[in-house]
CSV table of C-alpha atoms and ligand atoms in Angstrom, one decimal:
chain,number,residue,atom,x,y,z
A,1,MET,CA,24.0,2.3,4.6
A,2,ALA,CA,20.7,0.4,4.7
A,3,ASN,CA,18.2,-0.4,2.1
A,4,VAL,CA,14.8,-0.8,3.7
A,5,ILE,CA,11.4,-1.9,2.5
A,6,VAL,CA,8.3,-0.6,4.2
A,7,ILE,CA,5.2,-2.7,3.6
A,8,GLY,CA,1.6,-2.8,4.7
A,9,ALA,CA,0.8,-5.9,6.9
A,10,GLN,CA,-2.9,-5.9,6.5
A,11,TRP,CA,-5.3,-4.8,3.7
A,12,GLY,CA,-3.7,-1.4,2.9
A,13,ASP,CA,-4.3,2.0,4.6
A,14,GLU,CA,-2.1,0.9,7.6
A,15,GLY,CA,-0.6,4.4,7.9
A,16,LYS,CA,2.5,3.6,5.8
A,17,GLY,CA,2.5,7.2,4.7
A,18,LYS,CA,3.4,8.5,8.1
A,19,ILE,CA,6.0,5.8,8.7
A,20,THR,CA,7.7,6.3,5.4
A,21,ASP,CA,7.6,10.1,6.0
A,22,LEU,CA,9.4,9.5,9.4
A,23,LEU,CA,12.0,7.2,7.8
A,24,SER,CA,12.4,9.4,4.7
A,25,ASP,CA,14.4,11.7,6.9
A,26,SER,CA,17.3,9.3,6.8
A,27,ALA,CA,16.7,8.1,3.2
A,28,ASP,CA,18.6,9.5,0.2
A,29,VAL,CA,16.2,7.8,-2.2
A,30,VAL,CA,12.6,6.8,-1.9
A,31,VAL,CA,11.3,4.2,-4.4
A,32,ARG,CA,7.7,3.2,-5.2
A,33,TYR,CA,7.7,-0.3,-6.6
A,34,GLN,CA,4.1,-1.3,-7.4
A,35,GLY,CA,0.5,-0.1,-7.8
A,36,GLY,CA,-0.8,3.0,-9.4
A,37,VAL,CA,-3.2,5.7,-8.6
A,38,ASN,CA,-5.3,3.3,-6.5
A,39,ALA,CA,-3.0,4.3,-3.6
A,40,GLY,CA,-3.1,7.6,-2.0
A,41,HIS,CA,-1.8,9.6,0.9
A,42,THR,CA,-2.8,12.9,2.3
A,43,ILE,CA,-0.1,15.6,2.6
A,44,VAL,CA,-0.4,18.8,4.6
A,45,VAL,CA,2.0,21.5,3.3
A,46,LYS,CA,1.9,25.1,4.5
A,47,GLY,CA,-1.5,24.5,5.9
A,48,GLN,CA,-2.8,23.2,2.6
A,49,THR,CA,-4.0,19.6,2.3
A,50,PHE,CA,-3.6,17.7,-0.9
A,51,LYS,CA,-3.4,14.1,-2.1
A,52,LEU,CA,-0.6,12.2,-3.7
A,53,HIS,CA,-1.3,9.0,-5.5
A,54,LEU,CA,1.9,8.3,-7.4
A,55,ILE,CA,4.7,10.6,-6.2
A,56,PRO,CA,6.3,9.3,-3.0
A,57,SER,CA,5.9,11.8,-0.1
A,58,GLY,CA,9.7,11.8,0.1
A,59,ILE,CA,9.4,14.6,-2.5
A,60,LEU,CA,8.7,17.0,0.4
A,61,TYR,CA,12.4,16.6,1.4
A,62,PRO,CA,14.5,18.8,-0.9
A,63,ASP,CA,17.5,16.5,-1.0
A,64,THR,CA,15.6,13.2,-1.4
A,65,GLU,CA,15.4,11.6,-4.8
A,66,CYS,CA,12.0,9.9,-5.6
A,67,ILE,CA,11.7,7.1,-8.1
A,68,ILE,CA,8.5,5.6,-9.5
A,69,GLY,CA,9.7,2.1,-10.3
A,70,SER,CA,9.1,-0.3,-13.2
A,71,GLY,CA,6.5,-2.3,-11.2
A,72,THR,CA,4.1,0.6,-11.0
A,73,VAL,CA,1.4,1.6,-13.5
A,74,ILE,CA,1.3,5.3,-14.3
A,75,ASP,CA,-1.8,7.3,-15.1
A,76,PRO,CA,-0.1,10.4,-16.8
A,77,GLN,CA,-3.1,12.6,-16.3
A,78,VAL,CA,-3.0,12.1,-12.5
A,79,LEU,CA,0.8,12.3,-12.3
A,80,ILE,CA,0.8,15.7,-14.2
A,81,THR,CA,-1.9,17.0,-11.8
A,82,GLU,CA,0.4,16.0,-8.9
A,83,LEU,CA,3.4,17.8,-10.5
A,84,ASP,CA,1.3,20.9,-11.0
A,85,GLN,CA,0.1,20.9,-7.4
A,86,LEU,CA,3.6,20.5,-6.1
A,87,LYS,CA,4.8,23.4,-8.4
A,88,GLU,CA,2.1,25.7,-7.0
A,89,LEU,CA,3.4,25.0,-3.6
A,90,ASN,CA,7.0,25.8,-4.7
A,91,ILE,CA,8.1,22.2,-4.0
A,92,SER,CA,10.7,21.1,-6.5
A,93,THR,CA,10.2,18.0,-8.6
A,94,ASP,CA,13.7,18.1,-10.0
A,95,LYS,CA,14.6,15.0,-8.0
A,96,LEU,CA,11.7,12.9,-9.3
A,97,PHE,CA,12.4,10.1,-11.7
A,98,ILE,CA,10.1,7.7,-13.6
A,99,SER,CA,11.0,4.3,-14.8
A,100,GLN,CA,11.0,3.9,-18.6
A,101,THR,CA,9.6,0.4,-18.2
A,102,ALA,CA,6.6,1.2,-16.0
A,103,HIS,CA,3.3,0.6,-17.7
A,104,VAL,CA,0.9,3.4,-18.6
A,105,THR,CA,-2.8,3.5,-17.7
A,106,MET,CA,-4.9,4.5,-20.7
A,107,PRO,CA,-8.5,5.7,-20.9
A,108,TYR,CA,-9.8,2.3,-22.0
A,109,HIS,CA,-8.3,0.8,-18.9
A,110,ARG,CA,-10.4,3.0,-16.7
A,111,LEU,CA,-13.5,2.4,-18.8
A,112,ILE,CA,-13.0,-1.4,-18.7
A,113,ASP,CA,-12.3,-1.4,-15.0
A,114,ARG,CA,-15.6,0.3,-14.2
A,115,ALA,CA,-17.7,-1.6,-16.8
A,116,ALA,CA,-16.3,-5.0,-15.7
A,117,GLU,CA,-17.1,-4.2,-12.0
A,118,GLU,CA,-20.6,-3.4,-12.9
A,119,ARG,CA,-20.9,-6.6,-15.0
A,120,ARG,CA,-19.6,-8.7,-12.1
A,121,GLY,CA,-22.7,-7.8,-10.0
A,122,ASN,CA,-22.6,-9.8,-6.7
A,123,HIS,CA,-19.1,-11.0,-7.6
A,124,LYS,CA,-17.6,-7.5,-7.8
A,125,ILE,CA,-14.2,-6.9,-6.3
A,126,GLY,CA,-14.8,-3.3,-5.2
A,127,THR,CA,-11.9,-1.9,-7.2
A,128,THR,CA,-11.0,1.8,-7.0
A,129,GLY,CA,-12.1,2.1,-10.7
A,130,ARG,CA,-8.8,3.7,-11.6
A,131,GLY,CA,-8.0,1.2,-14.4
A,132,ILE,CA,-5.3,-0.7,-12.3
A,133,GLY,CA,-6.4,-4.3,-13.1
A,134,PRO,CA,-6.8,-3.8,-16.8
A,135,THR,CA,-3.4,-2.0,-17.1
A,136,TYR,CA,-1.7,-4.9,-15.4
A,137,ALA,CA,-3.7,-7.4,-17.4
A,138,ASP,CA,-2.4,-5.8,-20.6
A,139,LYS,CA,1.1,-6.0,-19.2
A,140,SER,CA,0.7,-9.7,-18.7
A,141,GLU,CA,-1.0,-10.1,-22.1
A,142,ARG,CA,1.8,-8.2,-23.7
A,143,THR,CA,-0.3,-5.5,-25.2
A,144,GLY,CA,0.6,-2.8,-22.7
A,145,ILE,CA,2.0,0.6,-23.4
A,146,ARG,CA,5.2,1.4,-21.5
A,147,VAL,CA,6.6,4.8,-20.6
A,148,LEU,CA,9.4,4.3,-23.2
A,149,ASP,CA,6.7,3.7,-25.8
A,150,LEU,CA,5.1,7.0,-24.9
A,151,MET,CA,8.5,8.7,-25.6
A,152,ASP,CA,8.6,7.3,-29.2
A,153,THR,CA,6.2,9.5,-31.1
A,154,GLN,CA,5.8,7.5,-34.3
A,155,GLY,CA,6.0,4.1,-32.5
A,156,LEU,CA,3.2,5.3,-30.2
A,157,ARG,CA,1.0,6.3,-33.1
A,158,ASP,CA,1.3,2.9,-34.7
A,159,GLN,CA,0.9,1.0,-31.5
A,160,LEU,CA,-2.1,3.0,-30.2
A,161,GLU,CA,-4.0,3.0,-33.5
A,162,TRP,CA,-4.0,-0.8,-33.4
A,163,THR,CA,-4.6,-1.1,-29.7
A,164,ILE,CA,-7.5,1.3,-29.5
A,165,ASN,CA,-9.2,-0.3,-32.4
A,166,TYR,CA,-8.9,-3.6,-30.6
A,167,LYS,CA,-10.1,-2.2,-27.3
A,168,ASN,CA,-13.0,-0.5,-29.1
A,169,VAL,CA,-14.3,-3.9,-30.0
A,170,ILE,CA,-14.4,-4.8,-26.3
A,171,LEU,CA,-15.9,-1.4,-25.3
A,172,GLU,CA,-18.6,-1.6,-27.9
A,173,LYS,CA,-19.5,-5.3,-28.2
A,174,LEU,CA,-18.9,-6.4,-24.6
A,175,TYR,CA,-19.9,-3.4,-22.6
A,176,ASN,CA,-22.1,-1.3,-24.9
A,177,LEU,CA,-19.9,1.7,-24.5
A,178,PRO,CA,-19.1,4.3,-27.2
A,179,PRO,CA,-15.7,3.7,-28.9
A,180,LEU,CA,-12.7,5.9,-28.3
A,181,ASP,CA,-11.3,8.1,-31.1
A,182,PRO,CA,-7.7,6.8,-31.6
A,183,GLN,CA,-6.5,10.2,-32.8
A,184,ASP,CA,-7.9,12.0,-29.8
A,185,VAL,CA,-6.2,9.6,-27.4
A,186,ILE,CA,-2.9,9.7,-29.4
A,187,GLU,CA,-2.8,13.5,-29.3
A,188,GLU,CA,-3.7,13.6,-25.6
A,189,TYR,CA,-1.0,11.0,-24.7
A,190,LEU,CA,1.7,12.7,-26.9
A,191,GLY,CA,1.0,15.9,-24.9
A,192,TYR,CA,1.6,13.9,-21.6
A,193,ALA,CA,4.8,12.4,-23.1
A,194,GLU,CA,6.3,15.9,-23.5
A,195,ARG,CA,5.5,16.8,-19.9
A,196,LEU,CA,6.9,13.6,-18.5
A,197,ARG,CA,10.0,13.2,-20.8
A,198,PRO,CA,12.4,15.1,-18.5
A,199,TYR,CA,11.7,12.7,-15.7
A,200,VAL,CA,12.1,9.4,-17.5
A,201,VAL,CA,15.2,7.2,-16.7
A,202,ASP,CA,16.5,3.7,-16.5
A,203,ALA,CA,15.3,3.4,-12.9
A,204,SER,CA,16.9,0.0,-12.2
A,205,LEU,CA,20.3,1.4,-13.2
A,206,LYS,CA,19.7,4.6,-11.1
A,207,ILE,CA,18.9,2.6,-8.0
A,208,TYR,CA,21.9,0.3,-8.5
A,209,ASP,CA,24.2,3.3,-8.9
A,210,ALA,CA,22.7,4.8,-5.7
A,211,ILE,CA,23.5,1.5,-3.8
A,212,GLN,CA,27.0,1.5,-5.2
A,213,LYS,CA,27.4,5.0,-3.7
A,214,ARG,CA,26.2,3.6,-0.4
A,215,ARG,CA,23.2,5.8,-0.3
A,216,ASN,CA,20.2,4.8,1.8
A,217,ILE,CA,17.2,3.6,-0.2
A,218,LEU,CA,13.7,3.3,1.1
A,219,PHE,CA,11.3,1.1,-0.9
A,220,GLU,CA,7.7,2.2,-0.3
A,221,GLY,CA,5.0,-0.4,-0.8
A,222,ALA,CA,1.4,0.6,-1.6
A,223,GLN,CA,-1.7,-1.3,-0.6
A,224,GLY,CA,-0.9,-4.3,1.8
A,225,THR,CA,0.0,-7.9,2.1
A,226,LEU,CA,-3.5,-9.2,2.0
A,227,LEU,CA,-4.2,-7.3,-1.3
A,228,ASP,CA,-1.2,-9.0,-2.9
A,229,LEU,CA,-2.1,-10.7,-6.3
A,230,ASP,CA,-0.3,-13.9,-5.4
A,231,HIS,CA,-0.4,-14.0,-1.6
A,232,GLY,CA,-3.5,-12.0,-0.7
A,233,THR,CA,-7.2,-12.9,-0.4
A,234,TYR,CA,-7.5,-13.7,-4.1
A,235,PRO,CA,-9.6,-12.7,-6.0
A,236,TYR,CA,-10.3,-9.8,-3.7
A,237,VAL,CA,-6.9,-8.3,-4.2
A,238,THR,CA,-5.2,-5.7,-6.3
A,239,SER,CA,-3.3,-6.7,-9.5
A,240,SER,CA,0.3,-6.1,-8.2
A,241,ASN,CA,2.6,-7.4,-5.5
A,242,PRO,CA,2.7,-5.2,-2.5
A,243,VAL,CA,4.7,-7.8,-0.5
A,244,ALA,CA,8.4,-7.2,0.2
A,245,GLY,CA,9.4,-9.6,-2.6
A,246,GLY,CA,7.6,-7.2,-5.0
A,247,ALA,CA,10.2,-4.5,-4.3
A,248,CYS,CA,12.9,-6.5,-6.1
A,249,VAL,CA,10.8,-7.4,-9.2
A,250,GLY,CA,9.2,-3.9,-9.2
A,251,THR,CA,12.6,-2.1,-9.3
A,252,GLY,CA,15.0,-4.5,-11.0
A,253,LEU,CA,17.1,-5.1,-7.9
A,254,GLY,CA,18.4,-8.4,-6.6
A,255,PRO,CA,17.2,-9.6,-3.2
A,256,THR,CA,20.7,-9.6,-1.7
A,257,MET,CA,20.7,-5.8,-1.9
A,258,ILE,CA,17.8,-5.5,0.7
A,259,ASP,CA,18.9,-5.1,4.3
A,260,ARG,CA,15.6,-4.9,6.2
A,261,VAL,CA,11.8,-5.2,6.0
A,262,ILE,CA,9.6,-3.0,8.2
A,263,GLY,CA,5.9,-3.9,8.4
A,264,VAL,CA,3.2,-1.4,9.2
A,265,ALA,CA,-0.1,-2.5,10.9
A,266,LYS,CA,-3.0,-0.6,12.5
A,267,ALA,CA,-3.8,-1.5,16.1
A,268,TYR,CA,-7.0,-2.8,14.7
A,269,THR,CA,-8.0,-3.8,11.1
A,270,THR,CA,-9.6,-2.1,8.2
A,271,ARG,CA,-10.5,-3.1,4.7
A,272,VAL,CA,-12.0,-1.3,1.7
A,273,GLY,CA,-13.8,-3.1,-1.1
A,274,GLU,CA,-15.3,-6.5,-1.1
A,275,GLY,CA,-13.9,-9.8,0.3
A,276,PRO,CA,-13.8,-11.8,3.5
A,277,PHE,CA,-12.8,-10.1,6.7
A,278,PRO,CA,-13.2,-12.4,9.7
A,279,THR,CA,-12.8,-9.8,12.5
A,280,GLU,CA,-15.1,-7.2,10.9
A,281,LEU,CA,-17.4,-5.4,13.3
A,282,GLN,CA,-20.8,-4.5,12.0
A,283,ASP,CA,-21.9,-2.9,15.3
A,284,GLU,CA,-21.4,0.3,17.3
A,285,CYS,CA,-17.8,-0.7,18.1
A,286,GLY,CA,-17.1,-0.8,14.4
A,287,GLU,CA,-18.7,2.6,14.0
A,288,LEU,CA,-16.6,3.9,16.8
A,289,LEU,CA,-13.3,2.7,15.2
A,290,CYS,CA,-14.5,4.2,11.9
A,291,SER,CA,-15.3,7.6,13.3
A,292,ARG,CA,-12.3,7.8,15.8
A,293,GLY,CA,-10.0,6.5,13.1
A,294,ALA,CA,-11.5,8.7,10.3
A,295,GLU,CA,-11.6,5.6,8.2
A,296,PHE,CA,-12.5,6.9,4.8
A,297,GLY,CA,-10.4,6.1,1.7
A,298,THR,CA,-8.0,8.7,0.4
A,299,THR,CA,-8.6,7.7,-3.3
A,300,THR,CA,-12.3,7.0,-3.4
A,301,GLY,CA,-13.6,8.4,-0.2
A,302,ARG,CA,-15.3,5.1,0.6
A,303,LYS,CA,-16.0,4.2,4.2
A,304,ARG,CA,-13.6,1.5,5.3
A,305,ARG,CA,-14.8,-1.6,7.0
A,306,CYS,CA,-13.4,-1.9,10.5
A,307,GLY,CA,-12.7,-4.8,12.9
A,308,TRP,CA,-10.5,-6.1,15.6
A,309,PHE,CA,-6.8,-6.8,15.2
A,310,ASP,CA,-6.2,-10.2,13.4
A,311,ALA,CA,-3.0,-11.8,14.6
A,312,VAL,CA,-3.4,-14.7,12.1
A,313,ILE,CA,-3.0,-12.4,9.2
A,314,GLY,CA,-0.4,-10.5,11.2
A,315,ARG,CA,1.7,-13.8,11.6
A,316,TYR,CA,1.1,-14.5,7.9
A,317,ALA,CA,2.4,-11.0,6.9
A,318,VAL,CA,5.5,-11.5,9.1
A,319,ARG,CA,6.2,-14.8,7.3
A,320,ILE,CA,5.4,-13.7,3.7
A,321,ASN,CA,7.4,-10.5,4.0
A,322,GLY,CA,10.3,-11.8,6.1
A,323,MET,CA,9.5,-8.9,8.4
A,324,ASP,CA,12.2,-7.7,10.7
A,325,CYS,CA,10.1,-5.3,12.8
A,326,LEU,CA,6.7,-3.8,13.0
A,327,ALA,CA,5.2,-0.3,13.3
A,328,ILE,CA,1.8,-0.2,15.1
A,329,THR,CA,-0.3,2.8,14.1
A,330,LYS,CA,-3.4,4.5,15.4
A,331,LEU,CA,-3.1,2.9,18.9
A,332,ASP,CA,-4.9,6.1,20.2
A,333,VAL,CA,-8.1,5.1,18.3
A,334,LEU,CA,-8.6,2.3,20.9
A,335,ASP,CA,-8.3,4.8,23.8
A,336,GLU,CA,-12.0,4.8,24.8
A,337,LEU,CA,-12.7,1.1,24.8
A,338,ALA,CA,-13.3,-0.8,28.0
A,339,GLU,CA,-12.3,-4.1,26.3
A,340,ILE,CA,-10.3,-4.9,23.3
A,341,LYS,CA,-10.4,-8.2,21.4
A,342,VAL,CA,-7.6,-9.7,19.4
A,343,CYS,CA,-8.1,-12.6,17.0
A,344,VAL,CA,-5.5,-15.3,18.0
A,345,ALA,CA,-6.7,-18.1,15.7
A,346,TYR,CA,-9.6,-19.1,13.5
A,347,GLU,CA,-12.1,-21.9,13.8
A,348,ILE,CA,-13.0,-23.6,10.6
A,349,ASP,CA,-15.5,-26.6,10.5
A,350,GLY,CA,-15.0,-27.0,14.3
A,351,GLU,CA,-11.2,-27.1,14.1
A,352,ARG,CA,-8.7,-24.6,15.3
A,353,CYS,CA,-6.6,-23.0,12.6
A,354,GLU,CA,-3.5,-20.9,13.4
A,355,ASP,CA,-2.5,-20.2,9.8
A,356,PHE,CA,-4.0,-18.1,7.0
A,357,PRO,CA,-5.8,-20.4,4.5
A,358,SER,CA,-5.0,-19.7,0.9
A,359,SER,CA,-8.5,-20.6,-0.3
A,360,SER,CA,-10.9,-17.6,-0.4
A,361,ARG,CA,-13.8,-19.9,0.2
A,362,ARG,CA,-12.2,-21.4,3.3
A,363,PHE,CA,-11.2,-17.9,4.5
A,364,GLN,CA,-14.8,-16.9,4.2
A,365,GLN,CA,-15.7,-19.7,6.6
A,366,CYS,CA,-13.2,-18.7,9.3
A,367,ARG,CA,-14.7,-17.6,12.6
A,368,PRO,CA,-12.3,-15.6,14.8
A,369,ILE,CA,-11.2,-17.0,18.2
A,370,TYR,CA,-10.7,-14.0,20.4
A,371,LYS,CA,-8.7,-13.2,23.4
A,372,THR,CA,-10.2,-10.2,25.3
A,373,LEU,CA,-7.8,-7.7,26.9
A,374,PRO,CA,-8.8,-4.8,29.2
A,375,GLY,CA,-8.8,-1.4,27.6
A,376,TRP,CA,-6.9,1.6,29.1
A,377,GLN,CA,-9.8,4.2,28.8
A,378,GLN,CA,-7.5,7.2,28.8
A,379,SER,CA,-5.9,9.3,26.1
A,380,THR,CA,-2.6,8.1,24.7
A,381,SER,CA,-2.2,10.9,22.1
A,382,ASP,CA,0.3,12.8,24.3
A,383,CYS,CA,2.4,9.8,25.2
A,384,ARG,CA,6.0,10.1,23.9
A,385,SER,CA,7.7,7.2,25.5
A,386,TRP,CA,7.0,3.5,26.5
A,387,GLU,CA,6.9,4.6,30.1
A,388,ASP,CA,4.2,7.2,29.3
A,389,LEU,CA,1.8,4.5,28.0
A,390,PRO,CA,-0.9,3.1,30.3
A,391,THR,CA,-0.1,-0.5,31.6
A,392,GLN,CA,-3.0,-2.0,29.6
A,393,ALA,CA,-1.7,-0.4,26.4
A,394,LYS,CA,1.8,-1.8,27.0
A,395,ASP,CA,0.2,-5.2,27.7
A,396,TYR,CA,-1.8,-5.0,24.5
A,397,LEU,CA,1.4,-4.2,22.4
A,398,LYS,CA,3.4,-6.9,24.1
A,399,PHE,CA,0.6,-9.4,23.4
A,400,LEU,CA,0.6,-8.5,19.7
A,401,ALA,CA,4.3,-8.8,19.4
A,402,GLU,CA,4.3,-12.2,21.2
A,403,LEU,CA,1.5,-13.5,19.0
A,404,MET,CA,3.2,-12.5,15.8
A,405,LYS,CA,6.7,-13.1,17.0
A,406,VAL,CA,8.1,-9.8,15.7
A,407,PRO,CA,9.6,-6.9,17.6
A,408,ILE,CA,7.5,-3.7,17.6
A,409,ALA,CA,9.8,-0.9,16.8
A,410,ILE,CA,7.4,2.1,16.4
A,411,VAL,CA,4.1,3.0,18.0
A,412,SER,CA,2.1,5.8,16.4
A,413,LEU,CA,-0.5,7.7,18.4
A,414,GLY,CA,-1.7,10.3,15.9
A,415,ALA,CA,-1.1,11.9,12.6
A,416,SER,CA,1.7,14.3,13.5
A,417,ARG,CA,5.3,13.3,13.4
A,418,ASP,CA,5.8,13.9,17.2
A,419,GLN,CA,2.9,11.6,18.1
A,420,THR,CA,5.3,8.6,17.8
A,421,ILE,CA,7.2,6.4,20.2
A,422,ILE,CA,10.3,4.8,18.9
A,423,LEU,CA,11.0,1.6,20.9
A,424,GLU,CA,13.8,0.3,18.7
A,425,ASP,CA,15.8,1.8,15.9
A,426,PRO,CA,13.7,0.3,13.0
A,427,ILE,CA,16.7,0.5,10.6
A,428,HIS,CA,19.6,-0.5,12.8
A,429,GLY,CA,17.8,-2.1,15.8
A,430,PRO,CA,17.2,-5.8,16.4
A,431,LYS,CA,16.3,-8.0,13.5
A,432,ARG,CA,13.6,-10.7,13.5
A,433,ALA,CA,16.4,-13.2,13.6
A,434,LEU,CA,17.0,-12.1,17.2
A,435,LEU,CA,14.3,-14.2,18.8
A,436,GLN,CA,14.6,-16.1,22.0
A,437,ALA,CA,14.3,-19.9,21.9
A,438,ASP,CA,10.5,-19.6,22.6
A,439,GLY,CA,10.2,-17.2,19.7
A,440,THR,CA,9.8,-14.0,21.9
A,441,PRO,CA,11.6,-11.1,20.3
A,442,VAL,CA,14.6,-10.2,22.4
A,443,SER,CA,13.6,-6.6,22.4
A,444,LEU,CA,10.5,-7.5,24.5
A,445,VAL,CA,12.3,-9.1,27.3
A,446,ASN,CA,13.0,-6.0,29.3
A,447,LYS,CA,9.7,-4.2,28.5
B,501,IMP,P1,-7.8,-2.0,-7.5
B,501,IMP,O1,-6.4,-2.0,-7.0
B,501,IMP,O2,-8.4,-0.7,-7.9
B,501,IMP,O3,-7.9,-3.0,-8.7
B,501,IMP,O4,-8.8,-2.6,-6.4
B,501,IMP,C1,-8.7,-3.9,-5.9
B,501,IMP,C2,-8.9,-4.0,-4.4
B,501,IMP,O5,-7.8,-3.4,-3.7
B,501,IMP,C3,-10.2,-3.3,-3.9
B,501,IMP,O6,-10.7,-4.0,-2.9
B,501,IMP,C4,-9.7,-2.0,-3.5
B,501,IMP,O7,-10.5,-1.4,-2.5
B,501,IMP,C5,-8.3,-2.4,-2.9
B,501,IMP,N1,-7.3,-1.3,-2.9
B,501,IMP,C6,-6.6,-0.8,-3.9
B,501,IMP,N2,-5.8,0.2,-3.5
B,501,IMP,C7,-6.0,0.3,-2.2
B,501,IMP,C8,-5.4,1.1,-1.2
B,501,IMP,O8,-4.5,1.9,-1.5
B,501,IMP,N3,-5.8,0.9,0.1
B,501,IMP,C9,-6.8,0.0,0.4
B,501,IMP,N4,-7.3,-0.8,-0.5
B,501,IMP,C10,-7.0,-0.6,-1.8
C-alpha cells in the first residue's frame, strides 16, 4: 500500500497527466486536491481527442475511483460537460465522487476574473479567466458557495439572492458590467445541483476509509510549485496550493498518511501568463522548443513561454515538496540541439545566489548562470531503456539529478505510454532520504 502525491516542479504543464496516467494503473483511488477548470489535460480515447479540466484522467480505468477533493473549486457547467463527453464515449462515471465541501465557481466569479484582469493593465497576472481567483477569494472571505450549499434548495435560494445582489454592486459600480438576474442564476445552479447530487460525498471520510482498507491512493496536483499561492512567484501565481502540502489540506488527510512525493519537471522550462522567468528564451531556440514541444495551453490555447531548465527552481521544488524522486518529461524535445544550457544559479546585484528568492522584485532581477552541455543531436523517441539513450542525454540527466539532489525515476520521451523509461520504481524505489554523504542520490552511483 502506498499513498503518493504527484506534483508539478515548475510553472505547471510539466506533463503530470502522462505520469499520473502511468501511475494510475497501480492506484485504486485518484484524488484531485486543488485548482479548478484552470487545469486541463488532453485525453485520446478510441481515436477521439477531448479535454478534461476537473475529472482526473484515472476515470479511464474502470476500477479506479476518482475523487474531486475539498481543496478544489468546481465550475458545475464545465464538470457536467465533461460528464456528458465521457458518457458519449461509454466511459462510466459511477466511480466519480465530489467533495461536499469544495467551493463552487459562479458566473460572477468568471466575470470578475476577466474584468479585474483588464483593469490591472500592465500589472495583469495573465489568469485563465475561469473565475479561479475570485472563487478562492470568496472562500477566504467566507462568502463562498460550497457543493453542500448547492444541494440545499431553499438555503441556496436565500444565500444566492443575497450574494448576487452584493456581487451586482461590484459588477455595475466597479466594472461597468450589467447586473446578473438572481433568479436566472438560482434556477441554472439548481439544475446543476440535480445533475451532480449523485456524486456528492464526504470525500475526507471516503479517502480515510480507503486508506484503512489499505488501498493505493494517488493525489494528483494541478498547476505547479512556482504557481503556489504561498510558495510560488507571488503575485504571478494561482490562488490555491499545488505543492505537496496542499494535498493534506485539500483532502482533509493528515500528513502521516502520505508515503511518497513524486515531482514532474520538463527537460526544459515553460510558463503561461505573466511573471518573471529568468531562463526564458526569446529567440529561435525558444521557438524551436515551443514548436517541437507543441507548447500551447490546454485550457486557453495560449502559447507557452519557453526557456532552459532552471535547477534553482528545481532545487526549490525538491525542498518545498519534500520530493522523493523526479520524472523528467519531454527529453526528446531537446533532440536536435547542438548545445543545451542549464541554469545552475542566479546572479543578483553581482552576487551569486543558489536559492530561489521569495521576493518577486528580486526574482525579476535574477540573471541565470548557465552551464552548457553538449546536445546529442539524434532521436531519443524510440529509446526504451537507460542503455538506449545517447551518452550526452545520460550525462544531461545525471547533471540535473546531481544539481537538484534527487533521484530521477522516470524519463518520458513522447506522449504515448510506451515512450517512457523507468529508471527506478517511483513508488517503491529509493527515497530522497537515500543520499550519499555528498548529496548524490544513491540511485545515480551505478548509472
Ligand atoms: P488562474 O489560475 O486562472 O488564476 O491563473 C493564474 C496564473 O496561473 C496564470 O499565470 C495562469 O496562466 C497560470 N495557470 C493556471 N492554471 C495553469 C495550468 O494548468 N498550467 C499552467 N499555468 C496555469
